[in-house]
mmCIF file of C-alpha atoms in Angstrom:
data_model
loop_
_atom_site.group_PDB
_atom_site.id
_atom_site.type_symbol
_atom_site.label_atom_id
_atom_site.label_comp_id
_atom_site.label_asym_id
_atom_site.label_seq_id
_atom_site.Cartn_x
_atom_site.Cartn_y
_atom_site.Cartn_z
ATOM 1 C CA MET A 1 -16.031 -29.561 -18.595
ATOM 2 C CA LYS A 2 -13.022 -28.707 -20.557
ATOM 3 C CA LYS A 3 -13.833 -24.804 -20.943
ATOM 4 C CA LYS A 4 -14.176 -25.203 -16.326
ATOM 5 C CA GLU A 5 -10.466 -27.039 -16.877
ATOM 6 C CA GLY A 6 -9.798 -23.969 -19.382
ATOM 7 C CA LEU A 7 -10.816 -21.287 -16.470
ATOM 8 C CA ILE A 8 -8.844 -23.026 -13.714
ATOM 9 C CA ASN A 9 -6.166 -23.366 -15.719
ATOM 10 C CA ILE A 10 -6.046 -19.768 -16.660
ATOM 11 C CA PHE A 11 -6.607 -17.920 -13.242
ATOM 12 C CA LYS A 12 -3.449 -20.618 -12.300
ATOM 13 C CA TRP A 13 -1.209 -18.779 -15.064
ATOM 14 C CA LEU A 14 -1.750 -15.351 -14.248
ATOM 15 C CA LEU A 15 -1.367 -16.101 -10.953
ATOM 16 C CA CYS A 16 1.598 -18.290 -10.813
ATOM 17 C CA HIS A 17 3.112 -16.869 -14.146
ATOM 18 C CA GLN A 18 3.097 -12.943 -13.534
ATOM 19 C CA LYS A 19 6.637 -12.319 -12.684
ATOM 20 C CA LEU A 20 9.357 -9.675 -12.742
ATOM 21 C CA PRO A 21 11.421 -9.038 -16.109
ATOM 22 C CA ASP A 22 15.029 -10.332 -15.852
ATOM 23 C CA GLN A 23 16.010 -6.547 -16.168
ATOM 24 C CA PRO A 24 13.771 -3.462 -16.272
ATOM 25 C CA VAL A 25 13.459 -2.447 -19.720
ATOM 26 C CA GLY A 26 15.551 1.176 -20.527
ATOM 27 C CA LEU A 27 16.307 0.876 -17.419
ATOM 28 C CA ASP A 28 20.119 -0.256 -17.874
ATOM 29 C CA SER A 29 21.971 2.439 -16.047
ATOM 30 C CA GLN A 30 19.688 2.587 -12.995
ATOM 31 C CA TYR A 31 20.295 -1.155 -13.380
ATOM 32 C CA LYS A 32 23.533 -1.034 -12.922
ATOM 33 C CA HIS A 33 24.232 1.904 -10.003
ATOM 34 C CA LEU A 34 21.550 0.332 -8.231
ATOM 35 C CA LEU A 35 23.254 -3.592 -7.962
ATOM 36 C CA GLU A 36 26.842 -2.213 -7.938
ATOM 37 C CA LEU A 37 25.817 -0.488 -4.494
ATOM 38 C CA LEU A 38 23.881 -3.286 -3.411
ATOM 39 C CA ARG A 39 26.930 -5.861 -4.598
ATOM 40 C CA ARG A 40 29.202 -3.592 -2.840
ATOM 41 C CA THR A 41 27.046 -4.041 0.222
ATOM 42 C CA ALA A 42 26.481 -7.297 0.333
ATOM 43 C CA VAL A 43 29.829 -8.703 -1.082
ATOM 44 C CA HIS A 44 32.572 -5.965 0.799
ATOM 45 C CA GLY A 45 30.847 -4.421 3.962
ATOM 46 C CA GLU A 46 31.013 -1.369 2.457
ATOM 47 C CA SER A 47 28.026 0.772 3.940
ATOM 48 C CA ASN A 48 25.670 3.070 1.346
ATOM 49 C CA SER A 49 22.692 5.321 0.965
ATOM 50 C CA VAL A 50 20.610 5.569 -2.129
ATOM 51 C CA LEU A 51 17.511 7.030 -2.688
ATOM 52 C CA ILE A 52 15.363 6.040 -6.128
ATOM 53 C CA VAL A 53 12.855 9.059 -7.323
ATOM 54 C CA GLY A 54 9.636 8.741 -9.639
ATOM 55 C CA PRO A 55 6.078 9.236 -10.255
ATOM 56 C CA ARG A 56 3.805 6.209 -9.022
ATOM 57 C CA GLY A 57 4.208 3.918 -11.253
ATOM 58 C CA SER A 58 7.522 4.603 -13.205
ATOM 59 C CA GLY A 59 9.269 1.166 -12.124
ATOM 60 C CA LYS A 60 10.458 1.864 -8.922
ATOM 61 C CA THR A 61 9.637 -1.386 -7.045
ATOM 62 C CA MET A 62 10.210 -3.555 -10.234
ATOM 63 C CA LEU A 63 14.035 -2.051 -10.409
ATOM 64 C CA LEU A 64 14.571 -2.642 -6.919
ATOM 65 C CA GLY A 65 13.245 -6.167 -7.156
ATOM 66 C CA CYS A 66 15.199 -7.330 -10.350
ATOM 67 C CA VAL A 67 18.680 -5.822 -8.516
ATOM 68 C CA LEU A 68 17.550 -7.638 -5.243
ATOM 69 C CA ARG A 69 16.674 -10.978 -7.241
ATOM 70 C CA GLU A 70 19.867 -11.087 -9.236
ATOM 71 C CA LEU A 71 21.895 -10.245 -6.116
ATOM 72 C CA MET A 72 20.304 -12.822 -4.013
ATOM 73 C CA SER A 73 21.544 -15.423 -6.563
ATOM 74 C CA LEU A 74 25.140 -14.849 -5.542
ATOM 75 C CA ARG A 75 25.920 -17.764 -3.444
ATOM 76 C CA GLU A 76 28.042 -15.523 -1.358
ATOM 77 C CA VAL A 77 25.572 -13.767 -0.752
ATOM 78 C CA GLN A 78 22.040 -15.683 -0.432
ATOM 79 C CA LYS A 79 23.080 -16.825 3.405
ATOM 80 C CA ASN A 80 24.924 -13.708 4.428
ATOM 81 C CA VAL A 81 22.656 -10.833 3.795
ATOM 82 C CA LEU A 82 19.572 -9.887 5.633
ATOM 83 C CA LEU A 83 16.590 -7.664 3.955
ATOM 84 C CA VAL A 84 14.683 -5.415 6.518
ATOM 85 C CA GLU A 85 11.426 -3.963 4.090
ATOM 86 C CA LEU A 86 9.598 -1.152 5.960
ATOM 87 C CA ASN A 87 6.727 1.234 4.456
ATOM 88 C CA GLY A 88 5.874 4.751 5.544
ATOM 89 C CA LEU A 89 1.614 3.423 5.200
ATOM 90 C CA LEU A 90 2.331 0.676 7.584
ATOM 91 C CA GLN A 91 4.906 1.474 9.893
ATOM 92 C CA THR A 92 3.879 5.049 11.169
ATOM 93 C CA ASP A 93 6.028 6.175 13.856
ATOM 94 C CA ASP A 94 9.761 4.739 14.485
ATOM 95 C CA LYS A 95 8.098 2.577 17.711
ATOM 96 C CA ILE A 96 6.250 0.328 15.531
ATOM 97 C CA ALA A 97 9.073 0.488 13.108
ATOM 98 C CA LEU A 98 11.647 -0.762 15.543
ATOM 99 C CA LYS A 99 9.240 -3.782 16.787
ATOM 100 C CA GLU A 100 8.736 -4.507 13.134
ATOM 101 C CA ILE A 101 13.054 -4.826 12.028
ATOM 102 C CA THR A 102 12.884 -6.634 15.151
ATOM 103 C CA ARG A 103 10.322 -9.218 13.818
ATOM 104 C CA GLN A 104 11.728 -9.699 10.130
ATOM 105 C CA LEU A 105 15.248 -10.173 11.694
ATOM 106 C CA HIS A 106 13.944 -12.730 14.226
ATOM 107 C CA LEU A 107 15.542 -11.801 17.085
ATOM 108 C CA GLU A 108 12.298 -11.140 19.768
ATOM 109 C CA ASN A 109 13.780 -13.702 21.446
ATOM 110 C CA VAL A 110 17.026 -12.082 21.778
ATOM 111 C CA VAL A 111 15.635 -8.726 23.134
ATOM 112 C CA GLY A 112 13.034 -10.286 25.448
ATOM 113 C CA ASP A 113 12.180 -8.030 28.244
ATOM 114 C CA LYS A 114 15.168 -5.369 28.185
ATOM 115 C CA VAL A 115 14.725 -1.974 28.574
ATOM 116 C CA PHE A 116 16.348 0.941 26.243
ATOM 117 C CA GLY A 117 17.413 4.368 27.206
ATOM 118 C CA SER A 118 17.341 5.393 23.156
ATOM 119 C CA PHE A 119 16.132 4.288 19.627
ATOM 120 C CA ALA A 120 19.856 4.646 19.121
ATOM 121 C CA GLU A 121 21.235 1.993 21.830
ATOM 122 C CA ASN A 122 18.173 -0.594 20.829
ATOM 123 C CA LEU A 123 18.964 -0.435 17.053
ATOM 124 C CA ALA A 124 22.966 -0.490 18.036
ATOM 125 C CA PHE A 125 22.016 -3.701 20.257
ATOM 126 C CA LEU A 126 19.810 -5.181 17.212
ATOM 127 C CA LEU A 127 22.988 -4.841 14.793
ATOM 128 C CA GLU A 128 24.822 -6.125 17.544
ATOM 129 C CA ALA A 129 23.006 -9.367 17.871
ATOM 130 C CA LEU A 130 24.048 -9.905 14.140
ATOM 131 C CA LYS A 131 27.457 -10.259 14.296
ATOM 132 C CA LYS A 132 28.979 -13.517 13.345
ATOM 133 C CA GLY A 133 31.032 -15.772 15.675
ATOM 134 C CA ASP A 134 33.975 -14.090 15.901
ATOM 135 C CA LYS A 135 32.633 -11.027 16.401
ATOM 136 C CA SER A 136 34.957 -9.540 13.971
ATOM 137 C CA SER A 137 32.332 -8.893 10.958
ATOM 138 C CA SER A 138 28.327 -8.698 11.164
ATOM 139 C CA ARG A 139 25.817 -9.438 8.822
ATOM 140 C CA PRO A 140 25.088 -7.014 6.069
ATOM 141 C CA VAL A 141 21.752 -5.412 6.554
ATOM 142 C CA LEU A 142 20.198 -4.196 3.155
ATOM 143 C CA PHE A 143 16.862 -1.822 4.954
ATOM 144 C CA VAL A 144 13.870 -0.763 2.111
ATOM 145 C CA LEU A 145 11.904 2.050 2.901
ATOM 146 C CA ASP A 146 9.112 2.439 0.964
ATOM 147 C CA GLU A 147 7.547 5.653 1.065
ATOM 148 C CA PHE A 148 10.436 7.354 2.170
ATOM 149 C CA ASP A 149 9.111 11.024 2.626
ATOM 150 C CA LEU A 150 6.360 9.945 5.174
ATOM 151 C CA PHE A 151 9.153 8.545 7.381
ATOM 152 C CA ALA A 152 10.280 11.938 7.373
ATOM 153 C CA HIS A 153 7.170 12.949 8.902
ATOM 154 C CA HIS A 154 8.178 11.100 12.328
ATOM 155 C CA LYS A 155 9.335 12.724 15.153
ATOM 156 C CA ASN A 156 12.602 14.054 15.141
ATOM 157 C CA GLN A 157 13.108 11.365 12.210
ATOM 158 C CA THR A 158 14.797 9.245 14.980
ATOM 159 C CA LEU A 159 14.160 5.923 12.501
ATOM 160 C CA LEU A 160 16.266 7.979 9.835
ATOM 161 C CA TYR A 161 18.700 9.955 11.402
ATOM 162 C CA ASN A 162 19.481 6.314 13.024
ATOM 163 C CA LEU A 163 19.141 4.502 9.826
ATOM 164 C CA LEU A 164 21.761 6.902 8.002
ATOM 165 C CA ASP A 165 24.508 7.249 11.169
ATOM 166 C CA VAL A 166 24.725 3.575 11.023
ATOM 167 C CA SER A 167 25.363 3.790 7.158
ATOM 168 C CA GLN A 168 28.135 6.046 7.434
ATOM 169 C CA SER A 169 30.278 4.823 10.388
ATOM 170 C CA ALA A 170 32.047 1.411 10.055
ATOM 171 C CA GLN A 171 30.478 -0.566 12.879
ATOM 172 C CA THR A 172 27.877 -2.757 10.203
ATOM 173 C CA PRO A 173 27.789 -3.035 6.569
ATOM 174 C CA VAL A 174 24.405 -0.981 6.274
ATOM 175 C CA ALA A 175 23.204 0.053 2.745
ATOM 176 C CA VAL A 176 19.796 2.215 3.377
ATOM 177 C CA VAL A 177 17.372 2.374 0.381
ATOM 178 C CA GLY A 178 14.671 4.733 -0.308
ATOM 179 C CA LEU A 179 11.708 4.929 -2.560
ATOM 180 C CA THR A 180 9.529 7.571 -3.368
ATOM 181 C CA CYS A 181 7.971 10.368 -5.314
ATOM 182 C CA ARG A 182 8.529 13.669 -4.779
ATOM 183 C CA LEU A 183 11.636 15.517 -6.001
ATOM 184 C CA ASP A 184 11.926 17.235 -3.089
ATOM 185 C CA VAL A 185 12.128 14.651 -0.464
ATOM 186 C CA LEU A 186 15.507 15.959 0.352
ATOM 187 C CA GLU A 187 13.686 19.473 1.830
ATOM 188 C CA LEU A 188 12.234 17.316 3.920
ATOM 189 C CA LEU A 189 15.193 16.071 6.381
ATOM 190 C CA GLU A 190 16.618 17.539 9.077
ATOM 191 C CA LYS A 191 19.905 19.327 8.738
ATOM 192 C CA ARG A 192 21.796 16.567 10.849
ATOM 193 C CA VAL A 193 20.092 13.881 8.904
ATOM 194 C CA LYS A 194 20.622 15.025 5.124
ATOM 195 C CA SER A 195 24.411 15.141 6.714
ATOM 196 C CA ARG A 196 24.228 11.994 7.360
ATOM 197 C CA PHE A 197 22.818 10.695 3.674
ATOM 198 C CA SER A 198 25.242 9.975 0.572
ATOM 199 C CA HIS A 199 22.934 12.223 -1.782
ATOM 200 C CA ARG A 200 23.093 9.667 -4.122
ATOM 201 C CA GLN A 201 19.682 9.596 -6.105
ATOM 202 C CA ILE A 202 18.855 7.479 -8.825
ATOM 203 C CA HIS A 203 15.836 9.546 -11.101
ATOM 204 C CA LEU A 204 13.370 6.699 -13.315
ATOM 205 C CA PHE A 205 10.641 8.834 -15.610
ATOM 206 C CA SER A 206 8.199 7.252 -17.335
ATOM 207 C CA SER A 207 8.331 7.245 -20.612
ATOM 208 C CA LEU A 208 5.600 4.479 -22.090
ATOM 209 C CA SER A 209 3.778 5.771 -25.131
ATOM 210 C CA PHE A 210 0.327 4.546 -25.012
ATOM 211 C CA GLY A 211 0.519 2.142 -27.618
ATOM 212 C CA GLN A 212 3.503 0.054 -25.269
ATOM 213 C CA TYR A 213 0.351 0.153 -22.490
ATOM 214 C CA VAL A 214 -1.875 -1.846 -24.726
ATOM 215 C CA ASP A 215 0.487 -4.170 -25.806
ATOM 216 C CA VAL A 216 0.894 -4.833 -21.896
ATOM 217 C CA VAL A 217 -2.529 -5.028 -21.357
ATOM 218 C CA ARG A 218 -2.113 -7.820 -24.863
ATOM 219 C CA ALA A 219 0.879 -9.721 -22.690
ATOM 220 C CA GLN A 220 -0.485 -9.883 -19.628
ATOM 221 C CA LEU A 221 -3.829 -11.122 -20.716
ATOM 222 C CA SER A 222 -2.883 -13.629 -23.570
ATOM 223 C CA LEU A 223 -2.216 -17.856 -22.460
ATOM 224 C CA PRO A 224 1.224 -19.336 -23.525
ATOM 225 C CA PRO A 225 1.955 -21.597 -25.981
ATOM 226 C CA ASP A 226 2.516 -24.497 -23.682
ATOM 227 C CA PHE A 227 -0.283 -23.748 -22.607
ATOM 228 C CA PRO A 228 -2.194 -27.241 -21.032
ATOM 229 C CA ASP A 229 -5.475 -26.283 -23.458
ATOM 230 C CA PRO A 230 -3.850 -25.387 -27.029
ATOM 231 C CA LYS A 231 -7.803 -24.931 -28.564
ATOM 232 C CA PHE A 232 -8.853 -23.763 -25.474
ATOM 233 C CA SER A 233 -5.615 -20.998 -25.494
ATOM 234 C CA ASP A 234 -6.069 -20.202 -28.910
ATOM 235 C CA GLU A 235 -9.782 -19.061 -29.073
ATOM 236 C CA TRP A 236 -8.531 -17.113 -25.612
ATOM 237 C CA ASN A 237 -5.776 -15.002 -27.504
ATOM 238 C CA HIS A 238 -8.008 -14.244 -30.378
ATOM 239 C CA SER A 239 -10.380 -12.657 -28.171
ATOM 240 C CA VAL A 240 -7.446 -10.682 -26.001
ATOM 241 C CA THR A 241 -6.179 -9.221 -29.730
ATOM 242 C CA LYS A 242 -10.234 -8.421 -30.518
ATOM 243 C CA LEU A 243 -10.706 -6.510 -27.629
ATOM 244 C CA CYS A 244 -7.443 -4.701 -27.334
ATOM 245 C CA GLU A 245 -9.115 -3.105 -31.138
ATOM 246 C CA ASP A 246 -12.253 -2.157 -29.894
ATOM 247 C CA LYS A 247 -12.887 1.454 -29.528
ATOM 248 C CA THR A 248 -14.453 1.318 -26.843
ATOM 249 C CA VAL A 249 -12.179 -0.860 -24.685
ATOM 250 C CA GLU A 250 -9.606 1.586 -26.234
ATOM 251 C CA GLU A 251 -10.833 4.399 -24.934
ATOM 252 C CA ILE A 252 -10.969 2.721 -21.230
ATOM 253 C CA LEU A 253 -7.328 2.093 -21.524
ATOM 254 C CA ARG A 254 -6.764 5.188 -22.741
ATOM 255 C CA ARG A 255 -8.760 6.911 -19.735
ATOM 256 C CA ASN A 256 -6.750 4.402 -17.166
ATOM 257 C CA PHE A 257 -3.819 5.125 -19.299
ATOM 258 C CA ASN A 258 -4.133 9.232 -18.969
ATOM 259 C CA GLY A 259 -4.965 8.512 -15.000
ATOM 260 C CA SER A 260 -1.969 6.416 -13.977
ATOM 261 C CA LYS A 261 0.837 4.388 -15.988
ATOM 262 C CA ASP A 262 0.597 2.743 -12.451
ATOM 263 C CA PHE A 263 0.820 -1.508 -13.642
ATOM 264 C CA ARG A 264 -1.013 -2.435 -10.041
ATOM 265 C CA SER A 265 -3.788 0.301 -10.866
ATOM 266 C CA LEU A 266 -3.876 -1.785 -14.243
ATOM 267 C CA HIS A 267 -3.567 -5.375 -13.309
ATOM 268 C CA SER A 268 -6.699 -4.625 -10.594
ATOM 269 C CA LEU A 269 -8.776 -3.504 -13.606
ATOM 270 C CA LEU A 270 -7.222 -6.358 -15.670
ATOM 271 C CA PHE A 271 -8.312 -8.960 -12.461
ATOM 272 C CA LEU A 272 -11.548 -7.114 -11.972
ATOM 273 C CA ALA A 273 -12.751 -8.353 -15.901
ATOM 274 C CA VAL A 274 -11.325 -11.764 -15.816
ATOM 275 C CA SER A 275 -12.997 -12.378 -12.439
ATOM 276 C CA ARG A 276 -15.994 -11.786 -14.581
ATOM 277 C CA VAL A 277 -15.603 -14.963 -16.881
ATOM 278 C CA SER A 278 -17.777 -18.392 -16.418
ATOM 279 C CA VAL A 279 -18.506 -21.535 -17.905
ATOM 280 C CA SER A 280 -21.298 -19.366 -19.514
ATOM 281 C CA HIS A 281 -19.359 -17.024 -21.022
ATOM 282 C CA SER A 282 -15.555 -18.433 -21.634
ATOM 283 C CA THR A 283 -13.875 -15.986 -23.201
ATOM 284 C CA LEU A 284 -13.366 -11.926 -22.433
ATOM 285 C CA ARG A 285 -15.999 -9.096 -23.496
ATOM 286 C CA GLU A 286 -15.829 -5.780 -24.519
ATOM 287 C CA ALA A 287 -19.135 -5.601 -21.551
ATOM 288 C CA ASP A 288 -16.404 -7.270 -18.778
ATOM 289 C CA LEU A 289 -13.679 -4.703 -19.129
ATOM 290 C CA ILE A 290 -16.553 -1.780 -19.194
ATOM 291 C CA GLU A 291 -18.062 -3.076 -15.988
ATOM 292 C CA ALA A 292 -14.959 -4.036 -14.147
ATOM 293 C CA CYS A 293 -13.969 0.170 -15.228
ATOM 294 C CA ARG A 294 -17.539 1.128 -13.517
ATOM 295 C CA LEU A 295 -16.106 -0.835 -10.390
ATOM 296 C CA ILE A 296 -12.562 0.758 -10.542
ATOM 297 C CA SER A 297 -13.775 4.252 -10.810
ATOM 298 C CA ALA A 298 -16.861 4.341 -8.825
ATOM 299 C CA ASP A 299 -17.227 6.923 -6.278
ATOM 300 C CA SER A 300 -16.911 5.014 -2.782
ATOM 301 C CA LYS A 301 -17.308 8.213 -0.223
ATOM 302 C CA ALA A 302 -21.197 8.654 -2.521
ATOM 303 C CA ASN A 303 -21.242 4.935 -1.976
ATOM 304 C CA VAL A 304 -21.054 5.764 1.870
ATOM 305 C CA LEU A 305 -23.992 7.668 1.784
ATOM 306 C CA HIS A 306 -25.666 4.828 0.518
ATOM 307 C CA GLY A 307 -26.014 3.416 3.818
ATOM 308 C CA LEU A 308 -26.670 6.280 5.579
ATOM 309 C CA SER A 309 -30.545 6.621 8.101
ATOM 310 C CA ILE A 310 -32.758 9.064 6.634
ATOM 311 C CA LEU A 311 -31.748 11.409 9.626
ATOM 312 C CA GLU A 312 -27.409 11.357 8.829
ATOM 313 C CA LEU A 313 -28.845 11.970 4.895
ATOM 314 C CA CYS A 314 -30.657 15.123 6.329
ATOM 315 C CA LEU A 315 -27.488 16.355 8.341
ATOM 316 C CA ILE A 316 -25.607 16.133 5.452
ATOM 317 C CA ILE A 317 -28.167 18.181 3.631
ATOM 318 C CA ALA A 318 -28.101 20.908 5.923
ATOM 319 C CA MET A 319 -24.208 21.053 6.230
ATOM 320 C CA LYS A 320 -24.139 21.292 2.233
ATOM 321 C CA HIS A 321 -26.928 24.095 2.476
ATOM 322 C CA LEU A 322 -24.743 25.986 5.001
ATOM 323 C CA ASN A 323 -21.493 25.572 2.594
ATOM 324 C CA ASP A 324 -23.505 27.702 0.257
ATOM 325 C CA THR A 325 -24.898 30.335 2.340
ATOM 326 C CA TYR A 326 -21.736 30.759 3.603
ATOM 327 C CA ASP A 327 -19.706 29.994 0.600
ATOM 328 C CA GLY A 328 -17.690 27.273 2.154
ATOM 329 C CA GLU A 329 -16.791 28.362 5.578
ATOM 330 C CA PRO A 330 -16.912 25.790 8.198
ATOM 331 C CA PHE A 331 -19.435 25.266 10.399
ATOM 332 C CA ASN A 332 -20.285 23.787 13.721
ATOM 333 C CA PHE A 333 -23.139 20.833 14.626
ATOM 334 C CA GLN A 334 -25.486 23.857 16.705
ATOM 335 C CA MET A 335 -25.410 25.263 13.403
ATOM 336 C CA VAL A 336 -26.311 22.006 11.397
ATOM 337 C CA HIS A 337 -28.955 21.284 13.786
ATOM 338 C CA ASN A 338 -30.727 24.566 13.605
ATOM 339 C CA GLU A 339 -30.703 24.078 9.836
ATOM 340 C CA PHE A 340 -32.000 20.697 10.599
ATOM 341 C CA LYS A 341 -34.579 21.790 12.832
ATOM 342 C CA LYS A 342 -36.098 25.079 10.199
ATOM 343 C CA PHE A 343 -36.568 21.862 7.687
ATOM 344 C CA ILE A 344 -38.428 19.717 9.819
ATOM 345 C CA GLN A 345 -41.010 22.585 10.933
ATOM 346 C CA ARG A 346 -41.313 24.318 8.228
ATOM 347 C CA LYS A 347 -41.298 21.666 5.263
ATOM 348 C CA SER A 348 -41.276 18.388 6.146
ATOM 349 C CA HIS A 349 -44.028 16.043 6.806
ATOM 350 C CA SER A 350 -42.438 12.551 6.618
ATOM 351 C CA ILE A 351 -39.741 13.220 8.873
ATOM 352 C CA HIS A 352 -39.902 12.324 13.172
ATOM 353 C CA LYS A 353 -38.944 15.235 15.354
ATOM 354 C CA PHE A 354 -35.458 13.472 16.940
ATOM 355 C CA GLU A 355 -34.629 14.647 20.277
ATOM 356 C CA LYS A 356 -31.014 16.957 19.771
ATOM 357 C CA PRO A 357 -29.114 13.737 21.644
ATOM 358 C CA VAL A 358 -30.455 11.350 18.827
ATOM 359 C CA VAL A 359 -29.081 14.203 16.527
ATOM 360 C CA MET A 360 -25.717 14.810 17.621
ATOM 361 C CA LYS A 361 -25.269 10.342 17.873
ATOM 362 C CA ALA A 362 -25.461 11.161 13.722
ATOM 363 C CA PHE A 363 -23.514 14.156 13.397
ATOM 364 C CA GLU A 364 -20.902 11.474 14.955
ATOM 365 C CA HIS A 365 -21.225 9.242 13.092
ATOM 366 C CA LEU A 366 -20.560 10.746 10.172
ATOM 367 C CA LEU A 367 -17.504 12.218 11.694
ATOM 368 C CA GLN A 368 -16.441 8.918 12.555
ATOM 369 C CA LEU A 369 -16.903 7.912 8.706
ATOM 370 C CA GLU A 370 -14.642 10.518 8.015
ATOM 371 C CA LEU A 371 -17.643 12.381 5.922
ATOM 372 C CA VAL A 372 -16.651 15.307 8.524
ATOM 373 C CA ARG A 373 -13.600 16.650 9.178
ATOM 374 C CA PRO A 374 -12.484 18.826 12.158
ATOM 375 C CA VAL A 375 -10.999 22.078 10.959
ATOM 376 C CA ASP A 376 -8.543 22.043 14.100
ATOM 377 C CA SER A 377 -7.584 18.425 14.559
ATOM 378 C CA GLY A 378 -5.665 19.103 17.711
ATOM 379 C CA VAL A 379 -7.339 19.316 20.980
ATOM 380 C CA CYS A 380 -9.608 21.217 21.421
ATOM 381 C CA LYS A 381 -11.066 23.366 24.457
ATOM 382 C CA VAL A 382 -14.138 24.468 22.714
ATOM 383 C CA GLN A 383 -17.245 22.206 23.725
ATOM 384 C CA ARG A 384 -18.255 19.521 20.986
ATOM 385 C CA GLU A 385 -21.462 21.562 19.275
ATOM 386 C CA TYR A 386 -19.495 24.676 18.667
ATOM 387 C CA GLN A 387 -16.436 22.724 17.453
ATOM 388 C CA LEU A 388 -15.588 23.685 13.801
ATOM 389 C CA MET A 389 -16.273 21.412 10.928
ATOM 390 C CA ARG A 390 -15.588 20.866 7.365
ATOM 391 C CA LEU A 391 -17.914 19.024 4.567
ATOM 392 C CA MET A 392 -15.802 16.308 3.232
ATOM 393 C CA LEU A 393 -18.122 15.710 -0.178
ATOM 394 C CA GLU A 394 -18.596 17.904 -3.127
ATOM 395 C CA HIS A 395 -22.388 19.164 -3.958
ATOM 396 C CA GLY A 396 -22.398 16.659 -6.585
ATOM 397 C CA GLN A 397 -21.666 13.875 -4.870
ATOM 398 C CA VAL A 398 -24.185 14.671 -2.640
ATOM 399 C CA MET A 399 -26.649 14.557 -5.185
ATOM 400 C CA GLU A 400 -25.951 12.087 -7.362
ATOM 401 C CA ALA A 401 -26.328 10.138 -3.745
ATOM 402 C CA LEU A 402 -29.670 11.545 -3.139
ATOM 403 C CA GLN A 403 -30.731 9.909 -6.441
ATOM 404 C CA LYS A 404 -29.894 6.411 -5.612
ATOM 405 C CA TYR A 405 -31.028 6.822 -2.012
ATOM 406 C CA PRO A 406 -33.664 3.836 -1.527
ATOM 407 C CA GLN A 407 -37.376 4.955 -0.842
ATOM 408 C CA CYS A 408 -35.879 8.733 0.176
ATOM 409 C CA PRO A 409 -38.892 10.765 1.249
ATOM 410 C CA THR A 410 -39.898 13.578 -1.577
ATOM 411 C CA ASP A 411 -39.625 16.440 0.891
ATOM 412 C CA VAL A 412 -35.670 15.430 1.527
ATOM 413 C CA LYS A 413 -35.362 15.831 -2.198
ATOM 414 C CA GLN A 414 -36.566 18.833 -2.785
ATOM 415 C CA TRP A 415 -35.364 20.402 0.355
ATOM 416 C CA ALA A 416 -31.808 19.355 -1.029
ATOM 417 C CA LEU A 417 -32.853 20.750 -4.410
ATOM 418 C CA SER A 418 -33.757 24.050 -2.824
ATOM 419 C CA ALA A 419 -31.802 26.716 -3.216
ATOM 420 C CA PHE A 420 -32.151 27.724 0.183
ATOM 421 C CA GLY A 421 -32.435 25.493 3.072
#
């Protein structure tokens, strides 16, 4: 029973007590620079724009999070400043972004059924609605644009143009903070957008060594001195120390470190390992981390292949043979169907002879699963059977999936292994 309570407390601790440091380590100058910029907007009503640039895992989100936390702790800022957070992966066009801005500013009732002539007019109306009772000054708004480079791919870059235009004018105190991992992000901006950007950039570069990375792992997994069950805490921390010194575990962590220094990917790995802990084995073991590594590095596309029907798998093999024969050149459905028919007529005794519409339906399913992709993604006037496609799988992925496919007919395996279809 005590072990069970200890495990529950571990999960509570891991979920509730992992918080941002008071100030990011080794980023003092960047921290002060960003804090001062945002403080000038929040306290003095001075508009600004800035880009935080750095590779994934270098601490961009952590830096901004620490700055915002300190900023929001100031009394004159707490009830005055509004924060709007957008992400280029979620807000894929300006219309969706504008709806999200309206939602985060709690202005859905103010907008109602109003119809606006342009994006600029709509944004101006939203910012006007935030003005204080005396109409003389607006509440400062901080716009955070994560994956900033993706907003540059929006049509005419309307959102970026209008946000940066407002930050250049004296209408409303606005700070636009962009986060991106692309060093060439300014080259993506149109001339009119670039001219309205302040050209302030804060660069972050990950200087984390492998030793520091292992220390982070140890710190993330260790339980604190004030943990409710001291005996269990000592036992757990001892197992964590032993685990970090293990050669196999060190190899797993080094592979993860070389692949990505991003702590989010590390947390995913550790969370999978910790989730394997149970009452029967209440401490972390080497096997838990090995299994977590296997799960996190599993090939998702190869896993999709395990769920395909035999017909769909045969079509994938036909495409693989076409790729080998024509050296990776695009193919169409008709070519795949002809290859499949040849196999049925010459080699297969276990596969049913499917009608062409049924084969077409299976091909369309592969298209939906994105295992096959059209070469021309635009509107194409070519008949579906003759539209050029590419197989989005490597030779090795197909062969690996075949080995693991449950009850795969022998002649299908032999067809896949043969040099010619």
